[in-house]
Amino acid sequence: MKLDSMYQDVILDHYKNPHGRGLRNGDAEVHHVNPTCGDEITLRVRLDGDTIKDVSYEGQGCSISQASASVLNELLVGKELTEARRIQETFLELMQSKGKAEPDDAMEEVLEDAIAFAGVSKYPARVKCALLSWMAWKDATAQALGETAGGKTA
Ligand code: ZN
């Protein structure tokens, strides 16, 4: 099986069977949109000290944006913030690689299913789809920690 089609299966599976979808209690809520594709996400973060207790979300849009939110939930819930930030930064690096990143074992270990988006990085228009929920998470976490004044929703 070709790697690309295996990756597509992972994305489709998350799209069809999203992890942790639905809005639950959170310490902060953000709403982000990706106007170029029409993707939307409302995301809530709940922290317990330095641990991510929950990331809940509702959204609509393309399979990449929705699958990415599911992968984010699966990867980040239960993690310490420092670890979660490392995952987020690694994912950002992968998505900004313009298809040139060669995911190695170390990267795959950090990103797990998120590695499936490697092929998406070749398509600048789709990169925003894949990053939508991750940017929303970063924003919501900053708000939950009181690092921003709040009110920034786009
Ligand atoms: Zn999209």
mmCIF file of C-alpha atoms and ligand atoms in Angstrom:
data_model
loop_
_atom_site.group_PDB
_atom_site.id
_atom_site.type_symbol
_atom_site.label_atom_id
_atom_site.label_comp_id
_atom_site.label_asym_id
_atom_site.label_seq_id
_atom_site.Cartn_x
_atom_site.Cartn_y
_atom_site.Cartn_z
ATOM 1 C CA MET A 1 0.000 0.000 0.000
ATOM 2 C CA LYS A 2 1.316 3.422 -0.875
ATOM 3 C CA LEU A 3 2.131 5.692 2.021
ATOM 4 C CA ASP A 4 -0.054 8.472 0.639
ATOM 5 C CA SER A 5 -3.156 6.314 0.500
ATOM 6 C CA MET A 6 -2.462 4.936 3.964
ATOM 7 C CA TYR A 7 -2.303 8.518 5.219
ATOM 8 C CA GLN A 8 -5.566 9.304 3.447
ATOM 9 C CA ASP A 9 -7.215 6.410 5.221
ATOM 10 C CA VAL A 10 -6.099 7.758 8.600
ATOM 11 C CA ILE A 11 -7.554 11.185 7.767
ATOM 12 C CA LEU A 12 -10.823 9.724 6.482
ATOM 13 C CA ASP A 13 -11.148 7.515 9.518
ATOM 14 C CA HIS A 14 -10.821 10.498 11.855
ATOM 15 C CA TYR A 15 -13.313 12.417 9.724
ATOM 16 C CA LYS A 16 -15.887 9.623 9.887
ATOM 17 C CA ASN A 17 -15.241 8.695 13.517
ATOM 18 C CA PRO A 18 -14.136 11.887 15.251
ATOM 19 C CA HIS A 19 -12.593 11.621 18.710
ATOM 20 C CA GLY A 20 -14.089 13.723 21.478
ATOM 21 C CA ARG A 21 -16.351 15.778 19.272
ATOM 22 C CA GLY A 22 -19.003 17.931 20.962
ATOM 23 C CA LEU A 23 -18.733 20.877 23.319
ATOM 24 C CA ARG A 24 -18.143 20.209 27.001
ATOM 25 C CA ASN A 25 -17.123 22.392 29.942
ATOM 26 C CA GLY A 26 -14.050 24.479 29.304
ATOM 27 C CA ASP A 27 -11.962 27.274 30.794
ATOM 28 C CA ALA A 28 -11.887 29.174 27.512
ATOM 29 C CA GLU A 29 -13.685 29.037 24.184
ATOM 30 C CA VAL A 30 -12.609 30.296 20.791
ATOM 31 C CA HIS A 31 -14.177 30.314 17.354
ATOM 32 C CA HIS A 32 -11.841 30.197 14.388
ATOM 33 C CA VAL A 33 -12.674 30.237 10.701
ATOM 34 C CA ASN A 34 -10.711 29.468 7.572
ATOM 35 C CA PRO A 35 -12.496 31.630 4.987
ATOM 36 C CA THR A 36 -10.552 30.276 2.021
ATOM 37 C CA CYS A 37 -12.160 26.876 2.489
ATOM 38 C CA GLY A 38 -15.176 27.654 4.645
ATOM 39 C CA ASP A 39 -14.016 25.621 7.625
ATOM 40 C CA GLU A 40 -15.165 26.610 11.095
ATOM 41 C CA ILE A 41 -14.374 25.401 14.551
ATOM 42 C CA THR A 42 -15.534 26.251 18.041
ATOM 43 C CA LEU A 43 -13.084 24.841 20.533
ATOM 44 C CA ARG A 44 -12.932 24.726 24.306
ATOM 45 C CA VAL A 45 -9.946 23.910 26.468
ATOM 46 C CA ARG A 46 -10.163 22.680 30.003
ATOM 47 C CA LEU A 47 -7.040 22.645 32.110
ATOM 48 C CA ASP A 48 -6.231 20.988 35.379
ATOM 49 C CA GLY A 49 -3.084 22.742 36.524
ATOM 50 C CA ASP A 50 -0.570 22.034 33.774
ATOM 51 C CA THR A 51 -2.532 19.126 32.370
ATOM 52 C CA ILE A 52 -5.001 19.299 29.511
ATOM 53 C CA LYS A 53 -8.137 17.817 30.979
ATOM 54 C CA ASP A 54 -10.240 18.174 27.828
ATOM 55 C CA VAL A 55 -10.342 19.704 24.375
ATOM 56 C CA SER A 56 -13.900 19.744 23.086
ATOM 57 C CA TYR A 57 -15.031 21.104 19.767
ATOM 58 C CA GLU A 58 -17.747 21.499 17.193
ATOM 59 C CA GLY A 59 -17.027 22.355 13.632
ATOM 60 C CA GLN A 60 -17.892 22.100 10.019
ATOM 61 C CA GLY A 61 -15.887 22.090 6.853
ATOM 62 C CA CYS A 62 -13.700 19.849 4.774
ATOM 63 C CA SER A 63 -12.483 16.429 5.844
ATOM 64 C CA ILE A 64 -8.954 17.720 6.498
ATOM 65 C CA SER A 65 -10.057 20.420 8.935
ATOM 66 C CA GLN A 66 -12.431 18.122 10.790
ATOM 67 C CA ALA A 67 -10.052 15.162 10.907
ATOM 68 C CA SER A 68 -7.329 17.440 12.207
ATOM 69 C CA ALA A 69 -9.506 18.464 15.170
ATOM 70 C CA SER A 70 -10.118 14.798 15.968
ATOM 71 C CA VAL A 71 -6.394 14.026 15.835
ATOM 72 C CA LEU A 72 -5.699 17.034 18.048
ATOM 73 C CA ASN A 73 -8.171 15.783 20.645
ATOM 74 C CA GLU A 74 -6.646 12.316 20.587
ATOM 75 C CA LEU A 75 -3.090 13.628 20.881
ATOM 76 C CA LEU A 76 -3.428 16.439 23.398
ATOM 77 C CA VAL A 77 -6.016 15.401 25.975
ATOM 78 C CA GLY A 78 -4.247 14.159 29.087
ATOM 79 C CA LYS A 79 -0.910 15.708 28.129
ATOM 80 C CA GLU A 80 1.071 18.248 30.092
ATOM 81 C CA LEU A 81 1.157 21.677 28.463
ATOM 82 C CA THR A 82 4.885 21.586 27.731
ATOM 83 C CA GLU A 83 4.481 18.269 25.913
ATOM 84 C CA ALA A 84 1.378 19.492 24.079
ATOM 85 C CA ARG A 85 3.227 22.597 22.899
ATOM 86 C CA ARG A 86 6.042 20.442 21.603
ATOM 87 C CA ILE A 87 3.528 18.394 19.623
ATOM 88 C CA GLN A 88 1.865 21.551 18.299
ATOM 89 C CA GLU A 89 5.206 23.018 17.226
ATOM 90 C CA THR A 90 6.256 19.796 15.542
ATOM 91 C CA PHE A 91 2.956 19.669 13.662
ATOM 92 C CA LEU A 92 3.346 23.303 12.614
ATOM 93 C CA GLU A 93 6.856 22.553 11.364
ATOM 94 C CA LEU A 94 5.566 19.604 9.350
ATOM 95 C CA MET A 95 2.715 21.620 7.840
ATOM 96 C CA GLN A 96 5.026 24.477 6.885
ATOM 97 C CA SER A 97 7.492 22.168 5.171
ATOM 98 C CA LYS A 98 5.807 22.527 1.762
ATOM 99 C CA GLY A 99 5.921 18.773 1.299
ATOM 100 C CA LYS A 100 9.662 18.638 1.847
ATOM 101 C CA ALA A 101 9.637 17.229 5.356
ATOM 102 C CA GLU A 102 10.662 13.628 5.517
ATOM 103 C CA PRO A 103 8.909 12.329 8.575
ATOM 104 C CA ASP A 104 11.326 10.182 10.540
ATOM 105 C CA ASP A 105 10.645 7.847 13.422
ATOM 106 C CA ALA A 106 11.223 10.572 16.000
ATOM 107 C CA MET A 107 8.694 12.854 14.340
ATOM 108 C CA GLU A 108 6.216 10.035 13.972
ATOM 109 C CA GLU A 109 6.577 9.189 17.638
ATOM 110 C CA VAL A 110 5.661 12.756 18.591
ATOM 111 C CA LEU A 111 2.871 13.207 16.062
ATOM 112 C CA GLU A 112 1.291 9.735 15.919
ATOM 113 C CA ASP A 113 -1.755 10.012 13.598
ATOM 114 C CA ALA A 114 -0.997 13.667 12.860
ATOM 115 C CA ILE A 115 1.878 12.453 10.683
ATOM 116 C CA ALA A 116 -0.827 11.523 8.171
ATOM 117 C CA PHE A 117 -1.129 15.200 7.269
ATOM 118 C CA ALA A 118 2.433 15.261 5.886
ATOM 119 C CA GLY A 119 1.134 15.050 2.314
ATOM 120 C CA VAL A 120 -1.226 17.966 2.920
ATOM 121 C CA SER A 121 1.754 20.295 3.414
ATOM 122 C CA LYS A 122 2.291 20.230 -0.364
ATOM 123 C CA TYR A 123 -0.945 22.150 -0.853
ATOM 124 C CA PRO A 124 -0.770 25.662 0.640
ATOM 125 C CA ALA A 125 -4.552 26.109 0.531
ATOM 126 C CA ARG A 126 -5.084 22.922 2.535
ATOM 127 C CA VAL A 127 -2.419 23.693 5.126
ATOM 128 C CA LYS A 128 -4.785 26.238 6.662
ATOM 129 C CA CYS A 129 -7.448 23.535 6.915
ATOM 130 C CA ALA A 130 -5.080 21.239 8.789
ATOM 131 C CA LEU A 131 -3.851 23.991 11.104
ATOM 132 C CA LEU A 132 -7.241 25.519 11.935
ATOM 133 C CA SER A 133 -7.947 23.501 15.077
ATOM 134 C CA TRP A 134 -4.322 23.684 16.238
ATOM 135 C CA MET A 135 -4.315 27.477 16.052
ATOM 136 C CA ALA A 136 -7.672 27.486 17.846
ATOM 137 C CA TRP A 137 -6.212 25.250 20.554
ATOM 138 C CA LYS A 138 -3.199 27.521 20.993
ATOM 139 C CA ASP A 139 -5.443 30.563 21.259
ATOM 140 C CA ALA A 140 -7.882 28.915 23.687
ATOM 141 C CA THR A 141 -5.034 27.653 25.870
ATOM 142 C CA ALA A 142 -3.479 31.119 26.061
ATOM 143 C CA GLN A 143 -6.861 32.491 27.108
ATOM 144 C CA ALA A 144 -7.397 29.742 29.669
ATOM 145 C CA LEU A 145 -4.016 30.614 31.166
ATOM 146 C CA GLY A 146 -4.866 34.300 31.154
ATOM 147 C CA GLU A 147 -2.035 35.050 28.730
ATOM 148 C CA THR A 148 -4.189 37.152 26.442
ATOM 149 C CA ALA A 149 -6.755 39.816 27.085
ATOM 150 C CA GLY A 150 -9.300 37.582 25.406
ATOM 151 C CA GLY A 151 -11.825 38.553 22.806
ATOM 152 C CA LYS A 152 -9.699 37.554 19.837
ATOM 153 C CA THR A 153 -11.866 35.107 18.008
ATOM 154 C CA ALA A 154 -10.540 34.948 14.481
HETATM 155 ZN ZN ZN B 1 -10.762 23.035 4.545
#
